Coordinates of C-alpha atoms and ligand atoms in Angstrom, one line a residue:
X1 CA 2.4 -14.3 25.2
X2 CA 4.8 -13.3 27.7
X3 CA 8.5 -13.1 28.1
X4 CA 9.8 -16.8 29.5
X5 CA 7.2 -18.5 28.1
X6 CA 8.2 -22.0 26.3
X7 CA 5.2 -23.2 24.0
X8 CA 4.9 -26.8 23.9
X9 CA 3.9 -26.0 19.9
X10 CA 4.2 -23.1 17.5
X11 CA 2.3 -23.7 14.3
X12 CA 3.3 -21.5 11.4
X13 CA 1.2 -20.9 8.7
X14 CA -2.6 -20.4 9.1
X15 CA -4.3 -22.4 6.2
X16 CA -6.1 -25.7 6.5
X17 CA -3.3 -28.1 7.8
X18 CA -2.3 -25.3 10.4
X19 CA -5.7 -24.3 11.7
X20 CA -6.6 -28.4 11.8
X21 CA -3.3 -28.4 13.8
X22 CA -4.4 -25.8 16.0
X23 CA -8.0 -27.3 16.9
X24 CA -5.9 -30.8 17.6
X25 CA -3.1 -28.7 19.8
X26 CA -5.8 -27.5 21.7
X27 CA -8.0 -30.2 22.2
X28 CA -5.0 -31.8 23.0
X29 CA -4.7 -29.2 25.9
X30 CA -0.8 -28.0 24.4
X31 CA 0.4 -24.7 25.2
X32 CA 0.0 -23.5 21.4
X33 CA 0.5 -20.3 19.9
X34 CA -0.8 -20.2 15.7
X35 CA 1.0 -17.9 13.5
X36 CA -0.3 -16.1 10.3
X37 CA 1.7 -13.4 8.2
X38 CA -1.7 -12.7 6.0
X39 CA -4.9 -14.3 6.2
X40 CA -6.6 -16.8 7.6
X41 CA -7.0 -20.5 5.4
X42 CA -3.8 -19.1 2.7
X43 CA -4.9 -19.9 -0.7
X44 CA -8.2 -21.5 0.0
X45 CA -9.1 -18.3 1.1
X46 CA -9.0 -17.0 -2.6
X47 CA -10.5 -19.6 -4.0
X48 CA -13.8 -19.1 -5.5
X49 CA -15.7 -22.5 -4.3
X50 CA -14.7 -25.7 -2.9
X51 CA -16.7 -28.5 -3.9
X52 CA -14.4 -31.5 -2.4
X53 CA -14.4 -31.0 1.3
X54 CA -16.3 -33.6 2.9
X55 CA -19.3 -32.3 4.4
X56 CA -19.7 -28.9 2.1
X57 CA -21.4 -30.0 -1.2
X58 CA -20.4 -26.2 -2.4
X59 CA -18.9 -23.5 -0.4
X60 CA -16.6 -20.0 -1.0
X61 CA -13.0 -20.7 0.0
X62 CA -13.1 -17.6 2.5
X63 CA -15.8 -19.1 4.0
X64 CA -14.5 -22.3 4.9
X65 CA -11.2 -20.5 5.9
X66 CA -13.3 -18.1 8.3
X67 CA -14.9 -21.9 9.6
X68 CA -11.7 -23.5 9.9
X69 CA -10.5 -20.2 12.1
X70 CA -13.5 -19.9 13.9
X71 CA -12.9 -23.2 14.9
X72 CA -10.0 -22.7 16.1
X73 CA -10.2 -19.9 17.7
X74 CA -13.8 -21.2 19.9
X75 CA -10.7 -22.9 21.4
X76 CA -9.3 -20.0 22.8
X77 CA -6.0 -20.5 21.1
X78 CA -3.3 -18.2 20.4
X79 CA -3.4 -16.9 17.2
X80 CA -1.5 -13.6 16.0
X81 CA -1.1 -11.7 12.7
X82 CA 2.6 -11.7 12.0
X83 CA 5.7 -12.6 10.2
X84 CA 8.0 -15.5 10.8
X85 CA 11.4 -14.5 10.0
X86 CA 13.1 -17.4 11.1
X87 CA 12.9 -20.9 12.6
X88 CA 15.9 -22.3 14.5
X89 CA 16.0 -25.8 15.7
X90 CA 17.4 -26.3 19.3
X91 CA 18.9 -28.8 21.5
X92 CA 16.1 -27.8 24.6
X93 CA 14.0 -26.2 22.6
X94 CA 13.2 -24.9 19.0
X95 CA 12.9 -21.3 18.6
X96 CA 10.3 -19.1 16.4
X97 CA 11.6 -15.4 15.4
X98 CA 8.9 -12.9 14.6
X99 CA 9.5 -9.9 12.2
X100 CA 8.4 -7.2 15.4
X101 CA 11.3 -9.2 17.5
X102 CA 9.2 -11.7 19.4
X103 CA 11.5 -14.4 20.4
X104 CA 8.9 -18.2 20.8
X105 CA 10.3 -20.7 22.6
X106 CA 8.5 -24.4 22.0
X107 CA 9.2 -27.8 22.6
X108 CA 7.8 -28.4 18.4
X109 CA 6.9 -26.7 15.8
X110 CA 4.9 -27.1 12.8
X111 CA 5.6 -25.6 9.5
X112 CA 2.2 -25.0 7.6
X113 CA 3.5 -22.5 5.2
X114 CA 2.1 -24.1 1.8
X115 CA 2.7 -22.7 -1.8
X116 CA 2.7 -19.5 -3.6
X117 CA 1.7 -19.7 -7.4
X118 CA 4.3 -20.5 -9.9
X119 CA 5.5 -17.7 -12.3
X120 CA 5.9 -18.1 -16.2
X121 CA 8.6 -15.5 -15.8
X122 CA 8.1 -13.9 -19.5
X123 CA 8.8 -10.1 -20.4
X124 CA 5.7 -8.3 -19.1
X125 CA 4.9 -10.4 -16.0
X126 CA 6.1 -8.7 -13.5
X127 CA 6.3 -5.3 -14.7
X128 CA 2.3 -5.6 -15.3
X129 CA 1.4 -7.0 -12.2
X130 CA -1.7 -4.9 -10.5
X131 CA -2.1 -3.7 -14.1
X132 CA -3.9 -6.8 -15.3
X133 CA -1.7 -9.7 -14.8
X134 CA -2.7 -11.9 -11.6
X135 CA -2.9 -15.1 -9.8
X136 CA -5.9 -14.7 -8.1
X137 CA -9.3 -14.5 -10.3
X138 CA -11.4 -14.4 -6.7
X139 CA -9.6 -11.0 -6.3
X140 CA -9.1 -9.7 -9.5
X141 CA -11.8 -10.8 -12.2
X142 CA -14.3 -7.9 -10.5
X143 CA -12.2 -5.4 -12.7
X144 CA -12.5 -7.6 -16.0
X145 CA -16.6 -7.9 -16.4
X146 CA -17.3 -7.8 -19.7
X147 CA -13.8 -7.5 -21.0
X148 CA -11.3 -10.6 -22.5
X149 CA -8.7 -12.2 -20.5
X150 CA -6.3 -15.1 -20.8
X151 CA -6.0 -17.9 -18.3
X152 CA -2.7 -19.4 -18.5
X153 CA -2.6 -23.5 -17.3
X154 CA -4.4 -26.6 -17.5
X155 CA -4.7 -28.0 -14.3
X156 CA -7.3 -28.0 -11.7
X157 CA -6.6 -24.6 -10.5
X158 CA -6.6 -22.7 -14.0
X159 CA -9.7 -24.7 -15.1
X160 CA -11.5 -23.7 -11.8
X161 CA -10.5 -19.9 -12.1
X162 CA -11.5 -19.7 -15.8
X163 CA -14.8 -20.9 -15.3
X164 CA -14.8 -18.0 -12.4
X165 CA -13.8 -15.9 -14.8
X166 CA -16.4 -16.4 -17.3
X167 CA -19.1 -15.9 -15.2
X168 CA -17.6 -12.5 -15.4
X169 CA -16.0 -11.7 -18.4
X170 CA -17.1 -11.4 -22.2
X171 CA -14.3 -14.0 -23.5
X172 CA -11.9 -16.5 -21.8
X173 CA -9.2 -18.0 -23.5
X174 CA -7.7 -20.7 -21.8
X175 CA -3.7 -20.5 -23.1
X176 CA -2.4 -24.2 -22.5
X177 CA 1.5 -25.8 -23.8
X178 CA -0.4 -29.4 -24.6
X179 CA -2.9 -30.8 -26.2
X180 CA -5.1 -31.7 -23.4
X181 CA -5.8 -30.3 -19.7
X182 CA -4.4 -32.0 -16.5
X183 CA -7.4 -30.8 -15.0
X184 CA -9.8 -33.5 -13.4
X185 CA -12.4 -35.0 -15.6
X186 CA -15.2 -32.6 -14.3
X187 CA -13.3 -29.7 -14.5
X188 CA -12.5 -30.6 -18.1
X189 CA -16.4 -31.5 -18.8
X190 CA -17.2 -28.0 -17.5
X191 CA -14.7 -26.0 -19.2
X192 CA -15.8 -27.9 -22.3
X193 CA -19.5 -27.2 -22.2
X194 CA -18.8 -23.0 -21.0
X195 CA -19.2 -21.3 -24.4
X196 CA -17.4 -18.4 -23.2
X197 CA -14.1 -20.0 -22.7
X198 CA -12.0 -21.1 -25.6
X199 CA -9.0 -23.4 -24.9
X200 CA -5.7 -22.3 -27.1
X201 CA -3.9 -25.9 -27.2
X202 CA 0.3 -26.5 -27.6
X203 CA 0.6 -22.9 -27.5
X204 CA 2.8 -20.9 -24.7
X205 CA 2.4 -17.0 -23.7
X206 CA 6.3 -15.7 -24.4
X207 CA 5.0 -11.8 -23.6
X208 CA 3.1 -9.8 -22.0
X209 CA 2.4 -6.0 -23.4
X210 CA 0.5 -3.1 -22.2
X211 CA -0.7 0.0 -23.2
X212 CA -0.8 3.5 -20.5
X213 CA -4.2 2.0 -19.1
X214 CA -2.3 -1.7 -18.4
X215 CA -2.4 -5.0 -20.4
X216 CA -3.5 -4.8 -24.0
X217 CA -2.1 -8.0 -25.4
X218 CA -0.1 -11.3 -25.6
X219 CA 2.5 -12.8 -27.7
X220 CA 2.0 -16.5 -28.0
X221 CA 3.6 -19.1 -29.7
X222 CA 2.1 -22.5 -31.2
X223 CA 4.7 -24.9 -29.5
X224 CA 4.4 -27.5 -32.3
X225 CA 4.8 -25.6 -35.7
X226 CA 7.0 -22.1 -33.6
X227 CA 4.3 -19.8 -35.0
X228 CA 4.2 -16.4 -33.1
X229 CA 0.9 -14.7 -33.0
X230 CA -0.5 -11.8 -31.0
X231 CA -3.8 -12.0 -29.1
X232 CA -5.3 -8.6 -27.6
X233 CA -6.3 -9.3 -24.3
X234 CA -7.5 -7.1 -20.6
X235 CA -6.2 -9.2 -18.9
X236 CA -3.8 -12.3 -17.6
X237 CA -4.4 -14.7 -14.6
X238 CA -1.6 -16.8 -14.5
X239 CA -2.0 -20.1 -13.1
X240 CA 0.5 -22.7 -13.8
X241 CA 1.3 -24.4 -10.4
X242 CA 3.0 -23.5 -7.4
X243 CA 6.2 -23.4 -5.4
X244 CA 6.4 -24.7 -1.9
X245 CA 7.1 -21.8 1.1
X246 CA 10.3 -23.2 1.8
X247 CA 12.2 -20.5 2.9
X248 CA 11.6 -21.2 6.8
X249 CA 12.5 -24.8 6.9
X250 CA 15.3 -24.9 8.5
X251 CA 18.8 -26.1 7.1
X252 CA 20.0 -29.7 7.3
X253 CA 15.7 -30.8 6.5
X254 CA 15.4 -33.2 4.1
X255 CA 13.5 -31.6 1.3
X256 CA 13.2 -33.0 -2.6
X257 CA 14.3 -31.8 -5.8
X258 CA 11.0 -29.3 -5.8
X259 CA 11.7 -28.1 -2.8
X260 CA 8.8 -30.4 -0.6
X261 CA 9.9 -31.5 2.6
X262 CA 10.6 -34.9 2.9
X263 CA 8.4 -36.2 6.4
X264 CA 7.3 -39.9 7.4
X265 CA 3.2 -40.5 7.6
X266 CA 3.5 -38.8 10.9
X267 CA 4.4 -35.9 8.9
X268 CA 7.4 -35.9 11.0
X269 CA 10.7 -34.1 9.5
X270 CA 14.1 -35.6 10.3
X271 CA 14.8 -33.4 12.8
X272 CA 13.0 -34.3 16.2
X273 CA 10.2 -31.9 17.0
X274 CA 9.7 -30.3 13.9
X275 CA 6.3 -31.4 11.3
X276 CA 5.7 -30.4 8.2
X277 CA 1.9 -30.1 6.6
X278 CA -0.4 -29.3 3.7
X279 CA 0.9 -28.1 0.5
X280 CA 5.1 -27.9 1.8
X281 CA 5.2 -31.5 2.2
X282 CA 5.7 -34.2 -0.2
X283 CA 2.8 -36.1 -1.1
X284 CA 0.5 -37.3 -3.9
X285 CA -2.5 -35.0 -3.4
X286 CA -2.3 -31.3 -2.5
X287 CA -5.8 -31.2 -1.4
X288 CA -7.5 -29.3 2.0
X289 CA -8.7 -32.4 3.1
X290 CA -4.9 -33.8 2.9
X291 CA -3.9 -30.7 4.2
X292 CA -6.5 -30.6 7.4
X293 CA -5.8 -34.4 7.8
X294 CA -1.7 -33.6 8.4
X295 CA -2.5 -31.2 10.6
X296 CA -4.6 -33.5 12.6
X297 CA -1.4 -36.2 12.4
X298 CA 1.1 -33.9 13.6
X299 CA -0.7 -32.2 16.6
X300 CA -1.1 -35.7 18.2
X301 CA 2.0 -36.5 17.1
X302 CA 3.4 -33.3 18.7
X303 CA 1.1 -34.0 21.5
X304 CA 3.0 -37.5 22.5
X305 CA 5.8 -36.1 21.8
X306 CA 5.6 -33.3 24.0
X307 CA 4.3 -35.4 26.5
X308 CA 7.6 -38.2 26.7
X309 CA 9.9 -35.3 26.9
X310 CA 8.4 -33.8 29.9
X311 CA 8.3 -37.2 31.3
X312 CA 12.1 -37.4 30.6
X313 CA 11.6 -40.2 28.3
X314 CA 13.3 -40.6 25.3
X315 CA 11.3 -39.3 22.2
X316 CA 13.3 -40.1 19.2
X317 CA 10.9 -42.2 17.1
X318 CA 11.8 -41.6 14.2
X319 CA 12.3 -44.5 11.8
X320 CA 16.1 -45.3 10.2
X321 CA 16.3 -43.3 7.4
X322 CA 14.9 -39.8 8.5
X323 CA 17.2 -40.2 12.2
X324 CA 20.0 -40.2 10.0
X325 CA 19.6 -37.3 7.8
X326 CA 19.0 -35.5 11.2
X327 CA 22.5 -36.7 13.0
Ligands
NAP1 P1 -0.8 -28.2 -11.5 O1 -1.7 -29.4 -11.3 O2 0.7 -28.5 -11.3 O3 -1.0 -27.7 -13.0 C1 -0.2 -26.7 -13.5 C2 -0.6 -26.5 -15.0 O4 0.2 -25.4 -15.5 C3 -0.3 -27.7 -15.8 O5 -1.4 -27.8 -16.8 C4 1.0 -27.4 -16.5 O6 1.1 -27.9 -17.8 C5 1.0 -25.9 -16.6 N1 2.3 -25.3 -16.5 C6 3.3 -25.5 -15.6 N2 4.4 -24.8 -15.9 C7 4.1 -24.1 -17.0 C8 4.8 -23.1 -17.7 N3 6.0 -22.7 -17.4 N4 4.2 -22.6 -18.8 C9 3.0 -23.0 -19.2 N5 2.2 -23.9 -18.5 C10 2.8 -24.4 -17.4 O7 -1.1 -26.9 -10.6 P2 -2.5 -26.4 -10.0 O8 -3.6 -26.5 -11.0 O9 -2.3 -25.2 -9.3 O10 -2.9 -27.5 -8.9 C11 -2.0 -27.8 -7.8 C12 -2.5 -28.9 -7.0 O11 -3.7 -28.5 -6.3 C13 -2.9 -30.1 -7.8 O12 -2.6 -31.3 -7.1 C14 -4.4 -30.0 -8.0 O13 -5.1 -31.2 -8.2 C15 -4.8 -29.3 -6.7 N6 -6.0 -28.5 -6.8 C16 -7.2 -29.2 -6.6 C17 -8.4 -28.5 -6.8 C18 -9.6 -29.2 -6.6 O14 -9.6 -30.4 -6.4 N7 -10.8 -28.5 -6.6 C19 -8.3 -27.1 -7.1 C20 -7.1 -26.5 -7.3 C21 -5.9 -27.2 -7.2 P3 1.3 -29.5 -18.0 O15 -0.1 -30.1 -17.8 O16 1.7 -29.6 -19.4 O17 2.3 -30.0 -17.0

């Protein structure tokens, strides 16, 4: 980049739904400039295997992310490793602010910023953190071969990680506040038939405790009768949802009680110029296909967009209800 430049889109966030963005931007010959404060694909990129993305009957998660970037990049585009700090719409233009001081000017932006895991936020969690709690089995279960750990969750992405984990560890127990998983139905089948993992139903972790070598156990309680038990453990992978990276959209977007932005099926926000993709925006399946297919969406989107306000033609499309949350 060089001083005076003004992208005609600044995609921030480098997972799925920003990379997809990218290859569109480009193909869609916009001046585009991809930013990424870690690495490459976001969570897929610690995910053990996908199984659901059309095309890849089983893959690693880092090695679709490395195809998704590779993608991208055979494009030429501009990607760099840094931090946003701060996103401020514009009258002319919408302006990006990296952490070393870059100032991006662009005609739109795209937020692709996704989710970071959810915390249980009990004694213990954050003070063992690194010393054998975690969110990330794909990172962490290497240090826990042949030693007992607790998964915390029942949804897809608990269910997916303890099965990762037994293929490492001696036991698994599977630490879940109902009586049945929100996991899909082949999850649950698999889970089921994996002798090494045991599932601890209506029962909640309320602490974490730890000996001078790091995690040694974990208080739980039955959440139907209130009895408190302890269960020595090496280690907990937490992994009981997510929160949206919200903290760049700017204020006066429409966003839901959770925090998702509120877009139309064009992913656009209610502020001209400025999408919203993947795992930040509200929607009924948080899934990379869904993710890559937004970023397609709003990079043509962006693209005609882009293209009626060079032209000096009006581009405020947006239907009724979004316009007005914007004015
Ligand atoms: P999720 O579907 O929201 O599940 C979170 C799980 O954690 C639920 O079982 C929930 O219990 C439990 N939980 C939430 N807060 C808790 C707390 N404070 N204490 C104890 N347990 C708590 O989250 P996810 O599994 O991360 O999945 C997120 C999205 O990504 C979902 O849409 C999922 O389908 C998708 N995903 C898909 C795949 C795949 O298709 N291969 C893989 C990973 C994720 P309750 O069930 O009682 O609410």
């Amino acid at each position: 980049m060089s001083e005076g430049d003004i992208y005609d889109v600044v995609i921030v966030g480098g997972g799925p739904g920003g990379l997809t963005a990218g290859i569109y931007a480009m193909r869609a010959a916009l001046k585009t400039f991809l930013v990424e404060k870690a690495v490459a694909g976001g969570q897929v990129a610690m995910s053990d295997g996908v199984e659901n993305y059309p095309g890849f009957e089983s893959i690693s998660g880092y090695e679709l992310s490395q195809k998704f970037l590779q993608h991208a990049q055979s494009y030429d585009i501009e990607f760099v490793q840094e931090e946003v700090v701060a996103v401020e719409p514009g009258l002319d233009f919408h302006s990006v602010k990296l952490a070393n001081g870059n100032l991006l000017k662009t005609h739109t932006v795209i937020l692709a910023t996704g989710g970071s895991p959810r915390k249980l936020g009990v004694p213990g969690e954050d003070k063992y953190y690194g010393k054998g709690v975690s969110y990330c089995g794909v990172c962490d279960g290497f240090f826990f071969r042949d030693r007992t750990v607790v998964v915390v969750g029942g949804g897809d992405t608990a269910a997916e990680e303890a099965l990762y984990l037994a293929k490492l560890a001696k036991q698994v127990y599977m630490v879940h506040r109902r009586d049945a998983l929100r996991a899909s139905m082949i999850l649950q089948q698999r889970v089921k038939d994996e002798c090494k993992i045991e599932v601890l139903w209506n029962t909640i972790v309320t602490e974490i405790k730890a000996n001078e070598e790091g995690v040694d156990a974990v208080s739980l309680q039955d959440t139907q009768t209130g009895e408190q038990r302890e269960l020595s453990t090496d280690g907990v992978f937490i992994f009981i949802g997510f929160i949206p990276n919200n903290q760049l959209v700017p204020a006066g977007i429409k966003m839901n009680a959770d925090g998702y932005v509120i877009t139309n099926e064009k992913c656009e926000t209610n502020m001209p110029g400025i999408y919203v993709v993947g795992d930040l925006r509200e929607k009924y399946a948080k899934q990379i296909v869904v993710a890559a297919a937004d970023g397609c969406t709003a990079a043509l989107v962006a693209a005609h967009y882009v293209e009626m306000k060079k032209s000096g033609e009006a581009v405020c499309e947006l239907p009724e209800d979004l316009l007005q949350e914007a004015q």
